[in-house]
Every structure is written in C-alpha cells, then in structure tokens.
Amino acid sequence: MESLSDVLGQWRSASFARAAEQKTKLLLEDPLVRKLRAAHPELDDHTVKLNMNKLYQYVTEHRNCSNCPGLEQCPNDFEGHYTMIAVESVQGRTYVHDRKVTCRKLIAQQAQDAIRGRIRSFYIDNTALTHGYSTDEIVDIDPERVEAVGAILKYIRRTQAEGLQREGLYLVGPFGTGKTFLMCYMLYQLAKSGHTGAIVYMPDFVEDLKSMFAEPQRIKETIELLKETDLLVFDDIGAENLNPWVRDHVMGAILNYRMNRKPTFFTSNHEPDELEKHFSFTSKDGDEEYKGQRIMDRIRPFVDVIVVNGTNKRGKAGS
C-alpha cells in the first residue's frame, strides 16, 4: 500500500506537470514567439522547449515594456533593459541566444544625464539648466525680450556650426528680466553639442571665496575649473561685495587666461561703464581706477553687449 506522502508527491508532480504544460502552451501561442518561429522555421519544438526560460523572459519583459510604469518602477530583471532573442544554426543544430538591450527611456535619461554632467552651477538653481525650454516658450514668456532671445539663438547656432567662439556675451538689463535664465538655456543647448559649461552667481561666489583662505588647494581647483570650462558665465556681476584679492587674483587670473581661448559670458544690472566703476573701488583700498580699467580690458573686447528688456518675473514660474 502506498504511503500518503507518496500519493501526495505523485499528485504534486502531476499538478506541476499540468501547470508547466499549460504555461508552455500559452508561451508557444504568444504572438512574439509565433513571430519569432515564423522568421526562423528551424526553431523546432525540441529547441523551443530547451530554451523555454529564455523565451519566457523575452515575452515577459516585452510585455512589461509595452505597459511601462516608468524607469523608477521598471519590473524587468535589469532596470531599463529588456531581453532580445537571436537564433543561430551551426552544423545542423539550432541555438537560441539572449541578450539585454537598453530601452529608449533609459537611453534618453542617460543622454540627459550626460548633458547635465557637462554643466557645473555654483549657487544657481538648476531648474533652467534641466528644463529644456523650446524657442517658442522662451519668446512667449516675455515678447519684450524678443531681440535678446534672437541674439542668444543666433549665438547658439553659430557655435554649433563653427565651434567655440572667441567672444562671449554681456547681457544687461533690469532685475528679473530673465538674463540668468537665457544663459542657462544657452549652456543647456550647447551642452547637447558636447560643450562643457559653468555658471557662477557672483555675490555668493565671492563670499565663498573669502571663506576659502584656509583651503588654498580648493581655491586652486575652483579657479582651474573656471579657466578650463568651454563656456563660463559670471551671473549678476557687479552685485558682489568686491575685495582686491578677488578682483586681482581670482577674476583677473580667470579672465586673463580665457582671453582669446574660450568665451566668457556675463549677466549684470550694470552697463559696462558702470561695471568699470564697480571694479575700480573696493572697501579696503578705495578708488583704484586703473585696476577697474584693467579688468574691463579683459571683458569689453571679448563680449557683445545685449540689452534684455522686459518685466520683472522674479518669483514667477519659468522666467
């Protein structure tokens, strides 16, 4: 007489076999498998059964991709990838090979990450660097700055066609007209062409430099980064609390190195002549007119001045 455990074991085996047979049947009837077999008549039943796991993974992951919940919730074994199947016949034998392929959403994300990785921001909100506004959106935000937008777009197209330019741009205009935003847009568009960039908010940058006196290596690394990046933006220049060391040994060194090498860009509420007066006076040494002229000699010849008109959009979305 059979024991109860033997009977249960046989029942479980039979039940498992029926379930496996049902799954096999469903898999063989799946449109993807039928399409694969139609393309490869050499894929007989025996070879299919030997490679059921690969085919099951292939069908399951393609189904997941068809109902993609987003990269963050990707249900596939390897996030952002799906299984592809290749069939090969060698000396009368048929082999099934599987490989992982990167999905379009991950490719797009990697491309965006690469673009963002080319841009360094110092004390600047990254929103404008990552949003990727269209040309129409930029104009629609404020029609009054259409001429400035046109000049920015012309500069972007010229750089994309010819490579880095000798001159940069000097955006001047009232508070809140979107000068910083336009520079971020330019950096983002040119990062897509492979150019590196950095944008520095001058008031905070100057204060941070003062706190780095005890960290000369950090100062050196920061200056070297700003010297070497393809595109450098000094944002809100003229609003910083200037001291002679920052003016002569930081700004002077960076601008002197970049002259005739790489373009430098500026946003300011001050016209260039007003900025020269700003650079000519420090709280420590008072009026030093020739030092202001010296800095401006490294700016004026290497920028085109663009006036950015418009209304103050500070605090409004998408400036």
PDB file of C-alpha atoms in Angstrom:
ATOM      1  CA  MET A   1       0.000   0.000   0.000  1.00  0.00           C
ATOM      2  CA  GLU A   2       1.326   3.419  -0.966  1.00  0.00           C
ATOM      3  CA  SER A   3       2.048   5.893   1.795  1.00  0.00           C
ATOM      4  CA  LEU A   4       0.186   9.156   1.977  1.00  0.00           C
ATOM      5  CA  SER A   5       3.419  11.085   1.273  1.00  0.00           C
ATOM      6  CA  ASP A   6       3.965   9.058  -1.930  1.00  0.00           C
ATOM      7  CA  VAL A   7       0.427   9.767  -3.097  1.00  0.00           C
ATOM      8  CA  LEU A   8       0.781  13.483  -2.329  1.00  0.00           C
ATOM      9  CA  GLY A   9       4.140  13.540  -4.079  1.00  0.00           C
ATOM     10  CA  GLN A  10       2.679  11.988  -7.210  1.00  0.00           C
ATOM     11  CA  TRP A  11      -0.242  14.390  -7.086  1.00  0.00           C
ATOM     12  CA  ARG A  12       2.086  17.380  -6.755  1.00  0.00           C
ATOM     13  CA  SER A  13       4.214  16.096  -9.637  1.00  0.00           C
ATOM     14  CA  ALA A  14       1.172  15.623 -11.826  1.00  0.00           C
ATOM     15  CA  SER A  15      -0.181  19.031 -10.846  1.00  0.00           C
ATOM     16  CA  PHE A  16       3.179  20.657 -11.574  1.00  0.00           C
ATOM     17  CA  ALA A  17       3.394  18.905 -14.935  1.00  0.00           C
ATOM     18  CA  ARG A  18      -0.089  20.111 -15.897  1.00  0.00           C
ATOM     19  CA  ALA A  19       0.771  23.693 -14.890  1.00  0.00           C
ATOM     20  CA  ALA A  20       4.048  23.545 -16.817  1.00  0.00           C
ATOM     21  CA  GLU A  21       2.279  22.171 -19.848  1.00  0.00           C
ATOM     22  CA  GLN A  22      -0.309  24.935 -19.691  1.00  0.00           C
ATOM     23  CA  LYS A  23       2.386  27.629 -19.406  1.00  0.00           C
ATOM     24  CA  THR A  24       4.278  26.091 -22.313  1.00  0.00           C
ATOM     25  CA  LYS A  25       1.147  26.113 -24.434  1.00  0.00           C
ATOM     26  CA  LEU A  26       0.450  29.770 -23.619  1.00  0.00           C
ATOM     27  CA  LEU A  27       4.035  30.700 -24.375  1.00  0.00           C
ATOM     28  CA  LEU A  28       4.030  28.941 -27.743  1.00  0.00           C
ATOM     29  CA  GLU A  29       0.821  30.758 -28.663  1.00  0.00           C
ATOM     30  CA  ASP A  30       2.216  34.164 -27.723  1.00  0.00           C
ATOM     31  CA  PRO A  31       2.400  36.486 -30.778  1.00  0.00           C
ATOM     32  CA  LEU A  32       6.083  37.270 -30.131  1.00  0.00           C
ATOM     33  CA  VAL A  33       7.073  33.603 -30.102  1.00  0.00           C
ATOM     34  CA  ARG A  34       4.925  32.840 -33.154  1.00  0.00           C
ATOM     35  CA  LYS A  35       6.543  35.742 -34.997  1.00  0.00           C
ATOM     36  CA  LEU A  36       9.986  34.509 -33.983  1.00  0.00           C
ATOM     37  CA  ARG A  37       9.269  30.985 -35.205  1.00  0.00           C
ATOM     38  CA  ALA A  38       7.829  32.298 -38.458  1.00  0.00           C
ATOM     39  CA  ALA A  39      11.070  34.171 -39.060  1.00  0.00           C
ATOM     40  CA  HIS A  40      13.111  31.092 -38.098  1.00  0.00           C
ATOM     41  CA  PRO A  41      11.482  27.864 -39.339  1.00  0.00           C
ATOM     42  CA  GLU A  42      14.481  25.948 -37.981  1.00  0.00           C
ATOM     43  CA  LEU A  43      13.233  26.713 -34.468  1.00  0.00           C
ATOM     44  CA  ASP A  44      11.533  23.346 -33.879  1.00  0.00           C
ATOM     45  CA  ASP A  45       9.545  22.202 -30.835  1.00  0.00           C
ATOM     46  CA  HIS A  46      12.530  20.459 -29.284  1.00  0.00           C
ATOM     47  CA  THR A  47      14.718  23.588 -29.447  1.00  0.00           C
ATOM     48  CA  VAL A  48      11.873  25.731 -28.163  1.00  0.00           C
ATOM     49  CA  LYS A  49      11.392  23.500 -25.119  1.00  0.00           C
ATOM     50  CA  LEU A  50      15.117  23.532 -24.405  1.00  0.00           C
ATOM     51  CA  ASN A  51      15.036  27.339 -24.329  1.00  0.00           C
ATOM     52  CA  MET A  52      11.753  27.933 -22.569  1.00  0.00           C
ATOM     53  CA  ASN A  53      13.337  30.097 -19.854  1.00  0.00           C
ATOM     54  CA  LYS A  54      14.877  32.458 -22.414  1.00  0.00           C
ATOM     55  CA  LEU A  55      11.651  32.716 -24.374  1.00  0.00           C
ATOM     56  CA  TYR A  56       9.621  33.270 -21.212  1.00  0.00           C
ATOM     57  CA  GLN A  57      11.964  36.113 -20.192  1.00  0.00           C
ATOM     58  CA  TYR A  58      11.741  37.553 -23.702  1.00  0.00           C
ATOM     59  CA  VAL A  59       7.938  37.572 -23.730  1.00  0.00           C
ATOM     60  CA  THR A  60       7.549  38.763 -20.125  1.00  0.00           C
ATOM     61  CA  GLU A  61       9.941  41.708 -20.467  1.00  0.00           C
ATOM     62  CA  HIS A  62       8.466  42.859 -23.772  1.00  0.00           C
ATOM     63  CA  ARG A  63       5.031  42.769 -22.176  1.00  0.00           C
ATOM     64  CA  ASN A  64       6.371  44.824 -19.250  1.00  0.00           C
ATOM     65  CA  CYS A  65       7.824  47.362 -21.676  1.00  0.00           C
ATOM     66  CA  SER A  66       4.520  47.647 -23.527  1.00  0.00           C
ATOM     67  CA  ASN A  67       2.939  48.709 -20.213  1.00  0.00           C
ATOM     68  CA  CYS A  68       5.960  50.594 -18.912  1.00  0.00           C
ATOM     69  CA  PRO A  69       5.331  52.151 -15.474  1.00  0.00           C
ATOM     70  CA  GLY A  70       8.467  54.318 -15.792  1.00  0.00           C
ATOM     71  CA  LEU A  71      12.156  53.686 -15.181  1.00  0.00           C
ATOM     72  CA  GLU A  72      11.839  54.107 -11.422  1.00  0.00           C
ATOM     73  CA  GLN A  73       9.364  51.212 -11.280  1.00  0.00           C
ATOM     74  CA  CYS A  74      10.789  49.061 -14.073  1.00  0.00           C
ATOM     75  CA  PRO A  75       9.736  45.436 -13.308  1.00  0.00           C
ATOM     76  CA  ASN A  76      12.359  43.832 -15.560  1.00  0.00           C
ATOM     77  CA  ASP A  77      15.280  41.969 -14.014  1.00  0.00           C
ATOM     78  CA  PHE A  78      17.778  44.577 -15.234  1.00  0.00           C
ATOM     79  CA  GLU A  79      16.291  48.049 -14.846  1.00  0.00           C
ATOM     80  CA  GLY A  80      15.954  49.910 -18.137  1.00  0.00           C
ATOM     81  CA  HIS A  81      16.730  46.827 -20.234  1.00  0.00           C
ATOM     82  CA  TYR A  82      14.755  44.104 -21.978  1.00  0.00           C
ATOM     83  CA  THR A  83      15.637  40.704 -23.449  1.00  0.00           C
ATOM     84  CA  MET A  84      16.184  40.195 -27.157  1.00  0.00           C
ATOM     85  CA  ILE A  85      16.433  36.785 -28.830  1.00  0.00           C
ATOM     86  CA  ALA A  86      18.713  35.725 -31.688  1.00  0.00           C
ATOM     87  CA  VAL A  87      18.553  32.348 -33.446  1.00  0.00           C
ATOM     88  CA  GLU A  88      21.648  30.739 -34.971  1.00  0.00           C
ATOM     89  CA  SER A  89      22.145  27.469 -36.873  1.00  0.00           C
ATOM     90  CA  VAL A  90      25.554  25.812 -36.685  1.00  0.00           C
ATOM     91  CA  GLN A  91      26.298  22.475 -38.374  1.00  0.00           C
ATOM     92  CA  GLY A  92      22.660  21.470 -38.420  1.00  0.00           C
ATOM     93  CA  ARG A  93      21.975  22.464 -34.806  1.00  0.00           C
ATOM     94  CA  THR A  94      19.863  25.440 -33.790  1.00  0.00           C
ATOM     95  CA  TYR A  95      20.879  27.682 -30.911  1.00  0.00           C
ATOM     96  CA  VAL A  96      18.920  30.413 -29.147  1.00  0.00           C
ATOM     97  CA  HIS A  97      20.892  33.354 -27.715  1.00  0.00           C
ATOM     98  CA  ASP A  98      19.508  36.014 -25.415  1.00  0.00           C
ATOM     99  CA  ARG A  99      20.950  39.456 -24.665  1.00  0.00           C
ATOM    100  CA  LYS A 100      19.924  42.540 -22.738  1.00  0.00           C
ATOM    101  CA  VAL A 101      19.099  45.690 -24.704  1.00  0.00           C
ATOM    102  CA  THR A 102      18.846  49.210 -23.278  1.00  0.00           C
ATOM    103  CA  CYS A 103      15.347  50.643 -23.587  1.00  0.00           C
ATOM    104  CA  ARG A 104      14.609  54.015 -25.181  1.00  0.00           C
ATOM    105  CA  LYS A 105      13.660  55.634 -21.892  1.00  0.00           C
ATOM    106  CA  LEU A 106      16.969  54.727 -20.279  1.00  0.00           C
ATOM    107  CA  ILE A 107      18.867  55.894 -23.372  1.00  0.00           C
ATOM    108  CA  ALA A 108      17.026  59.230 -23.173  1.00  0.00           C
ATOM    109  CA  GLN A 109      17.745  59.518 -19.453  1.00  0.00           C
ATOM    110  CA  GLN A 110      21.433  58.731 -19.977  1.00  0.00           C
ATOM    111  CA  ALA A 111      21.600  61.386 -22.686  1.00  0.00           C
ATOM    112  CA  GLN A 112      20.037  63.941 -20.322  1.00  0.00           C
ATOM    113  CA  ASP A 113      22.422  62.950 -17.528  1.00  0.00           C
ATOM    114  CA  ALA A 114      25.353  63.392 -19.894  1.00  0.00           C
ATOM    115  CA  ILE A 115      24.137  66.883 -20.810  1.00  0.00           C
ATOM    116  CA  ARG A 116      23.673  67.876 -17.173  1.00  0.00           C
ATOM    117  CA  GLY A 117      27.065  66.400 -16.328  1.00  0.00           C
ATOM    118  CA  ARG A 118      28.720  68.864 -18.726  1.00  0.00           C
ATOM    119  CA  ILE A 119      27.385  71.869 -16.798  1.00  0.00           C
ATOM    120  CA  ARG A 120      28.541  72.971 -13.357  1.00  0.00           C
ATOM    121  CA  SER A 121      26.480  75.514 -11.443  1.00  0.00           C
ATOM    122  CA  PHE A 122      27.744  77.470  -8.467  1.00  0.00           C
ATOM    123  CA  TYR A 123      24.933  78.795  -6.261  1.00  0.00           C
ATOM    124  CA  ILE A 124      22.417  78.697  -9.144  1.00  0.00           C
ATOM    125  CA  ASP A 125      19.044  76.933  -9.185  1.00  0.00           C
ATOM    126  CA  ASN A 126      19.386  74.033 -11.654  1.00  0.00           C
ATOM    127  CA  THR A 127      15.798  74.286 -12.947  1.00  0.00           C
ATOM    128  CA  ALA A 128      16.641  76.296 -16.051  1.00  0.00           C
ATOM    129  CA  LEU A 129      19.633  74.055 -16.738  1.00  0.00           C
ATOM    130  CA  THR A 130      17.498  70.937 -16.909  1.00  0.00           C
ATOM    131  CA  HIS A 131      14.080  72.023 -18.182  1.00  0.00           C
ATOM    132  CA  GLY A 132      14.949  72.254 -21.875  1.00  0.00           C
ATOM    133  CA  TYR A 133      12.518  75.004 -22.902  1.00  0.00           C
ATOM    134  CA  SER A 134      11.633  75.393 -26.579  1.00  0.00           C
ATOM    135  CA  THR A 135      12.364  78.555 -28.569  1.00  0.00           C
ATOM    136  CA  ASP A 136       8.656  79.425 -28.674  1.00  0.00           C
ATOM    137  CA  GLU A 137       8.334  79.098 -24.899  1.00  0.00           C
ATOM    138  CA  ILE A 138      11.276  81.434 -24.330  1.00  0.00           C
ATOM    139  CA  VAL A 139       9.771  84.131 -26.551  1.00  0.00           C
ATOM    140  CA  ASP A 140       6.247  83.657 -25.196  1.00  0.00           C
ATOM    141  CA  ILE A 141       7.411  84.168 -21.609  1.00  0.00           C
ATOM    142  CA  ASP A 142       8.075  87.831 -22.437  1.00  0.00           C
ATOM    143  CA  PRO A 143       7.738  89.240 -26.003  1.00  0.00           C
ATOM    144  CA  GLU A 144       9.614  92.406 -24.910  1.00  0.00           C
ATOM    145  CA  ARG A 145      12.903  90.492 -24.888  1.00  0.00           C
ATOM    146  CA  VAL A 146      12.466  89.014 -28.364  1.00  0.00           C
ATOM    147  CA  GLU A 147      15.573  90.818 -29.707  1.00  0.00           C
ATOM    148  CA  ALA A 148      17.728  89.456 -26.891  1.00  0.00           C
ATOM    149  CA  VAL A 149      16.341  85.949 -27.446  1.00  0.00           C
ATOM    150  CA  GLY A 150      17.122  86.248 -31.147  1.00  0.00           C
ATOM    151  CA  ALA A 151      20.724  87.198 -30.363  1.00  0.00           C
ATOM    152  CA  ILE A 152      21.097  84.244 -27.987  1.00  0.00           C
ATOM    153  CA  LEU A 153      19.683  81.820 -30.544  1.00  0.00           C
ATOM    154  CA  LYS A 154      21.985  83.219 -33.229  1.00  0.00           C
ATOM    155  CA  TYR A 155      24.974  82.725 -30.938  1.00  0.00           C
ATOM    156  CA  ILE A 156      23.927  79.142 -30.168  1.00  0.00           C
ATOM    157  CA  ARG A 157      23.545  78.281 -33.853  1.00  0.00           C
ATOM    158  CA  ARG A 158      26.887  79.857 -34.742  1.00  0.00           C
ATOM    159  CA  THR A 159      28.688  77.924 -32.010  1.00  0.00           C
ATOM    160  CA  GLN A 160      27.001  74.678 -33.037  1.00  0.00           C
ATOM    161  CA  ALA A 161      28.095  75.244 -36.633  1.00  0.00           C
ATOM    162  CA  GLU A 162      31.595  76.675 -36.098  1.00  0.00           C
ATOM    163  CA  GLY A 163      32.667  75.552 -32.622  1.00  0.00           C
ATOM    164  CA  LEU A 164      33.625  77.747 -29.656  1.00  0.00           C
ATOM    165  CA  GLN A 165      33.670  81.443 -30.453  1.00  0.00           C
ATOM    166  CA  ARG A 166      36.305  83.971 -29.449  1.00  0.00           C
ATOM    167  CA  GLU A 167      33.731  86.331 -27.983  1.00  0.00           C
ATOM    168  CA  GLY A 168      31.077  85.770 -25.352  1.00  0.00           C
ATOM    169  CA  LEU A 169      28.001  87.816 -24.485  1.00  0.00           C
ATOM    170  CA  TYR A 170      27.231  90.520 -21.917  1.00  0.00           C
ATOM    171  CA  LEU A 171      23.546  90.560 -21.003  1.00  0.00           C
ATOM    172  CA  VAL A 172      22.460  93.778 -19.309  1.00  0.00           C
ATOM    173  CA  GLY A 173      19.019  94.770 -18.151  1.00  0.00           C
ATOM    174  CA  PRO A 174      16.777  95.456 -15.167  1.00  0.00           C
ATOM    175  CA  PHE A 175      16.129  92.999 -12.342  1.00  0.00           C
ATOM    176  CA  GLY A 176      14.088  89.914 -13.178  1.00  0.00           C
ATOM    177  CA  THR A 177      14.073  90.118 -16.987  1.00  0.00           C
ATOM    178  CA  GLY A 178      15.426  86.591 -17.388  1.00  0.00           C
ATOM    179  CA  LYS A 179      19.139  87.187 -18.058  1.00  0.00           C
ATOM    180  CA  THR A 180      20.211  84.229 -15.923  1.00  0.00           C
ATOM    181  CA  PHE A 181      17.549  82.039 -17.481  1.00  0.00           C
ATOM    182  CA  LEU A 182      18.743  82.870 -21.002  1.00  0.00           C
ATOM    183  CA  MET A 183      22.327  82.000 -20.083  1.00  0.00           C
ATOM    184  CA  CYS A 184      21.204  78.695 -18.576  1.00  0.00           C
ATOM    185  CA  TYR A 185      19.265  77.964 -21.750  1.00  0.00           C
ATOM    186  CA  MET A 186      22.361  78.653 -23.832  1.00  0.00           C
ATOM    187  CA  LEU A 187      24.514  76.372 -21.655  1.00  0.00           C
ATOM    188  CA  TYR A 188      21.950  73.586 -21.913  1.00  0.00           C
ATOM    189  CA  GLN A 189      21.669  73.824 -25.703  1.00  0.00           C
ATOM    190  CA  LEU A 190      25.435  73.876 -26.203  1.00  0.00           C
ATOM    191  CA  ALA A 191      25.940  71.046 -23.712  1.00  0.00           C
ATOM    192  CA  LYS A 192      23.860  68.946 -26.111  1.00  0.00           C
ATOM    193  CA  SER A 193      26.608  69.628 -28.665  1.00  0.00           C
ATOM    194  CA  GLY A 194      29.230  68.337 -26.237  1.00  0.00           C
ATOM    195  CA  HIS A 195      30.478  71.616 -24.740  1.00  0.00           C
ATOM    196  CA  THR A 196      31.177  71.922 -21.018  1.00  0.00           C
ATOM    197  CA  GLY A 197      29.976  74.929 -19.077  1.00  0.00           C
ATOM    198  CA  ALA A 198      29.827  76.595 -15.688  1.00  0.00           C
ATOM    199  CA  ILE A 199      27.639  79.359 -14.296  1.00  0.00           C
ATOM    200  CA  VAL A 200      28.651  81.268 -11.176  1.00  0.00           C
ATOM    201  CA  TYR A 201      26.380  83.508  -9.109  1.00  0.00           C
ATOM    202  CA  MET A 202      28.873  86.232  -8.231  1.00  0.00           C
ATOM    203  CA  PRO A 203      27.577  87.567  -4.856  1.00  0.00           C
ATOM    204  CA  ASP A 204      27.628  84.108  -3.242  1.00  0.00           C
ATOM    205  CA  PHE A 205      30.778  83.028  -5.083  1.00  0.00           C
ATOM    206  CA  VAL A 206      32.788  85.978  -3.768  1.00  0.00           C
ATOM    207  CA  GLU A 207      31.676  85.366  -0.189  1.00  0.00           C
ATOM    208  CA  ASP A 208      32.537  81.687  -0.504  1.00  0.00           C
ATOM    209  CA  LEU A 209      35.992  82.520  -1.861  1.00  0.00           C
ATOM    210  CA  LYS A 210      36.666  84.660   1.194  1.00  0.00           C
ATOM    211  CA  SER A 211      35.900  81.665   3.409  1.00  0.00           C
ATOM    212  CA  MET A 212      38.374  79.504   1.452  1.00  0.00           C
ATOM    213  CA  PHE A 213      41.511  81.362   2.563  1.00  0.00           C
ATOM    214  CA  ALA A 214      42.465  78.397   4.741  1.00  0.00           C
ATOM    215  CA  GLU A 215      41.925  75.963   1.827  1.00  0.00           C
ATOM    216  CA  PRO A 216      44.362  77.026  -0.913  1.00  0.00           C
ATOM    217  CA  GLN A 217      44.014  73.727  -2.780  1.00  0.00           C
ATOM    218  CA  ARG A 218      40.249  74.151  -3.016  1.00  0.00           C
ATOM    219  CA  ILE A 219      40.701  77.696  -4.325  1.00  0.00           C
ATOM    220  CA  LYS A 220      43.197  76.488  -6.917  1.00  0.00           C
ATOM    221  CA  GLU A 221      40.894  73.690  -8.118  1.00  0.00           C
ATOM    222  CA  THR A 222      37.950  76.097  -8.397  1.00  0.00           C
ATOM    223  CA  ILE A 223      39.948  78.633 -10.401  1.00  0.00           C
ATOM    224  CA  GLU A 224      41.319  75.927 -12.698  1.00  0.00           C
ATOM    225  CA  LEU A 225      37.824  74.584 -13.374  1.00  0.00           C
ATOM    226  CA  LEU A 226      36.583  78.062 -14.316  1.00  0.00           C
ATOM    227  CA  LYS A 227      39.609  78.658 -16.517  1.00  0.00           C
ATOM    228  CA  GLU A 228      39.229  75.433 -18.467  1.00  0.00           C
ATOM    229  CA  THR A 229      35.475  75.009 -18.928  1.00  0.00           C
ATOM    230  CA  ASP A 230      34.347  75.707 -22.503  1.00  0.00           C
ATOM    231  CA  LEU A 231      31.642  78.212 -21.557  1.00  0.00           C
ATOM    232  CA  LEU A 232      31.812  80.318 -18.402  1.00  0.00           C
ATOM    233  CA  VAL A 233      29.012  82.581 -17.150  1.00  0.00           C
ATOM    234  CA  PHE A 234      29.521  85.133 -14.389  1.00  0.00           C
ATOM    235  CA  ASP A 235      25.970  85.784 -13.256  1.00  0.00           C
ATOM    236  CA  ASP A 236      24.886  89.089 -11.659  1.00  0.00           C
ATOM    237  CA  ILE A 237      28.375  90.534 -11.862  1.00  0.00           C
ATOM    238  CA  GLY A 238      28.585  93.902 -10.165  1.00  0.00           C
ATOM    239  CA  ALA A 239      26.309  92.842  -7.305  1.00  0.00           C
ATOM    240  CA  GLU A 240      29.129  91.229  -5.299  1.00  0.00           C
ATOM    241  CA  ASN A 241      30.879  92.800  -2.315  1.00  0.00           C
ATOM    242  CA  LEU A 242      34.243  93.086  -4.034  1.00  0.00           C
ATOM    243  CA  ASN A 243      37.676  92.995  -2.435  1.00  0.00           C
ATOM    244  CA  PRO A 244      41.084  93.490  -4.113  1.00  0.00           C
ATOM    245  CA  TRP A 245      42.133  89.837  -3.787  1.00  0.00           C
ATOM    246  CA  VAL A 246      39.037  88.507  -5.551  1.00  0.00           C
ATOM    247  CA  ARG A 247      39.268  91.161  -8.256  1.00  0.00           C
ATOM    248  CA  ASP A 248      43.001  90.885  -8.972  1.00  0.00           C
ATOM    249  CA  HIS A 249      43.902  87.288  -8.165  1.00  0.00           C
ATOM    250  CA  VAL A 250      40.706  85.395  -8.941  1.00  0.00           C
ATOM    251  CA  MET A 251      38.715  87.337 -11.538  1.00  0.00           C
ATOM    252  CA  GLY A 252      41.860  88.749 -13.117  1.00  0.00           C
ATOM    253  CA  ALA A 253      43.538  85.345 -13.372  1.00  0.00           C
ATOM    254  CA  ILE A 254      40.466  83.637 -14.849  1.00  0.00           C
ATOM    255  CA  LEU A 255      39.729  86.367 -17.393  1.00  0.00           C
ATOM    256  CA  ASN A 256      43.372  86.745 -18.399  1.00  0.00           C
ATOM    257  CA  TYR A 257      43.618  83.010 -19.101  1.00  0.00           C
ATOM    258  CA  ARG A 258      40.377  82.825 -21.083  1.00  0.00           C
ATOM    259  CA  MET A 259      41.116  85.802 -23.364  1.00  0.00           C
ATOM    260  CA  ASN A 260      41.426  84.570 -26.973  1.00  0.00           C
ATOM    261  CA  ARG A 261      40.958  80.999 -25.757  1.00  0.00           C
ATOM    262  CA  LYS A 262      37.388  80.446 -24.617  1.00  0.00           C
ATOM    263  CA  PRO A 263      34.280  82.645 -24.429  1.00  0.00           C
ATOM    264  CA  THR A 264      33.140  84.199 -21.172  1.00  0.00           C
ATOM    265  CA  PHE A 265      29.612  85.472 -20.537  1.00  0.00           C
ATOM    266  CA  PHE A 266      28.175  87.958 -18.081  1.00  0.00           C
ATOM    267  CA  THR A 267      24.789  88.994 -16.773  1.00  0.00           C
ATOM    268  CA  SER A 268      24.505  92.297 -14.967  1.00  0.00           C
ATOM    269  CA  ASN A 269      22.223  95.126 -13.981  1.00  0.00           C
ATOM    270  CA  HIS A 270      25.122  97.471 -14.816  1.00  0.00           C
ATOM    271  CA  GLU A 271      26.232  98.776 -18.186  1.00  0.00           C
ATOM    272  CA  PRO A 272      29.937  98.045 -18.879  1.00  0.00           C
ATOM    273  CA  ASP A 273      30.981 101.601 -17.933  1.00  0.00           C
ATOM    274  CA  GLU A 274      29.162 101.263 -14.614  1.00  0.00           C
ATOM    275  CA  LEU A 275      30.808  97.892 -14.035  1.00  0.00           C
ATOM    276  CA  GLU A 276      34.214  99.505 -14.529  1.00  0.00           C
ATOM    277  CA  LYS A 277      33.433 101.919 -11.705  1.00  0.00           C
ATOM    278  CA  HIS A 278      32.412  98.971  -9.545  1.00  0.00           C
ATOM    279  CA  PHE A 279      35.737  97.246 -10.195  1.00  0.00           C
ATOM    280  CA  SER A 280      37.635 100.483  -9.536  1.00  0.00           C
ATOM    281  CA  PHE A 281      36.508 100.763  -5.939  1.00  0.00           C
ATOM    282  CA  THR A 282      36.910  98.358  -3.032  1.00  0.00           C
ATOM    283  CA  SER A 283      36.033  98.851   0.611  1.00  0.00           C
ATOM    284  CA  LYS A 284      39.650  98.134   1.538  1.00  0.00           C
ATOM    285  CA  ASP A 285      41.679 100.218  -0.913  1.00  0.00           C
ATOM    286  CA  GLY A 286      39.158 102.808  -2.018  1.00  0.00           C
ATOM    287  CA  ASP A 287      39.293 104.132  -5.594  1.00  0.00           C
ATOM    288  CA  GLU A 288      41.744 102.338  -7.913  1.00  0.00           C
ATOM    289  CA  GLU A 289      40.660 103.448 -11.354  1.00  0.00           C
ATOM    290  CA  TYR A 290      43.419 101.711 -13.315  1.00  0.00           C
ATOM    291  CA  LYS A 291      42.556  98.334 -11.770  1.00  0.00           C
ATOM    292  CA  GLY A 292      38.956  98.694 -12.859  1.00  0.00           C
ATOM    293  CA  GLN A 293      40.150  99.551 -16.360  1.00  0.00           C
ATOM    294  CA  ARG A 294      42.468  96.545 -16.318  1.00  0.00           C
ATOM    295  CA  ILE A 295      39.621  94.134 -15.558  1.00  0.00           C
ATOM    296  CA  MET A 296      37.346  95.717 -18.153  1.00  0.00           C
ATOM    297  CA  ASP A 297      40.097  95.453 -20.779  1.00  0.00           C
ATOM    298  CA  ARG A 298      39.707  91.696 -20.337  1.00  0.00           C
ATOM    299  CA  ILE A 299      35.921  91.908 -20.747  1.00  0.00           C
ATOM    300  CA  ARG A 300      34.932  94.634 -23.259  1.00  0.00           C
ATOM    301  CA  PRO A 301      36.855  93.385 -26.328  1.00  0.00           C
ATOM    302  CA  PHE A 302      35.596  89.831 -25.834  1.00  0.00           C
ATOM    303  CA  VAL A 303      31.835  90.299 -25.485  1.00  0.00           C
ATOM    304  CA  ASP A 304      28.881  91.532 -27.499  1.00  0.00           C
ATOM    305  CA  VAL A 305      26.580  93.610 -25.294  1.00  0.00           C
ATOM    306  CA  ILE A 306      22.917  92.589 -25.441  1.00  0.00           C
ATOM    307  CA  VAL A 307      20.170  94.563 -23.714  1.00  0.00           C
ATOM    308  CA  VAL A 308      17.485  92.347 -22.168  1.00  0.00           C
ATOM    309  CA  ASN A 309      14.212  94.233 -21.848  1.00  0.00           C
ATOM    310  CA  GLY A 310      11.029  93.037 -20.212  1.00  0.00           C
ATOM    311  CA  THR A 311       9.077  92.971 -16.984  1.00  0.00           C
ATOM    312  CA  ASN A 312      10.308  91.684 -13.634  1.00  0.00           C
ATOM    313  CA  LYS A 313       9.438  87.978 -13.466  1.00  0.00           C
ATOM    314  CA  ARG A 314      11.122  87.172 -10.159  1.00  0.00           C
ATOM    315  CA  GLY A 315       9.062  84.607  -8.291  1.00  0.00           C
ATOM    316  CA  LYS A 316       7.142  83.581 -11.418  1.00  0.00           C
ATOM    317  CA  ALA A 317       7.436  80.082 -12.908  1.00  0.00           C
ATOM    318  CA  GLY A 318       9.731  79.691 -15.915  1.00  0.00           C
ATOM    319  CA  SER A 319      11.450  83.084 -16.108  1.00  0.00           C
TER     320      SER A 319
END
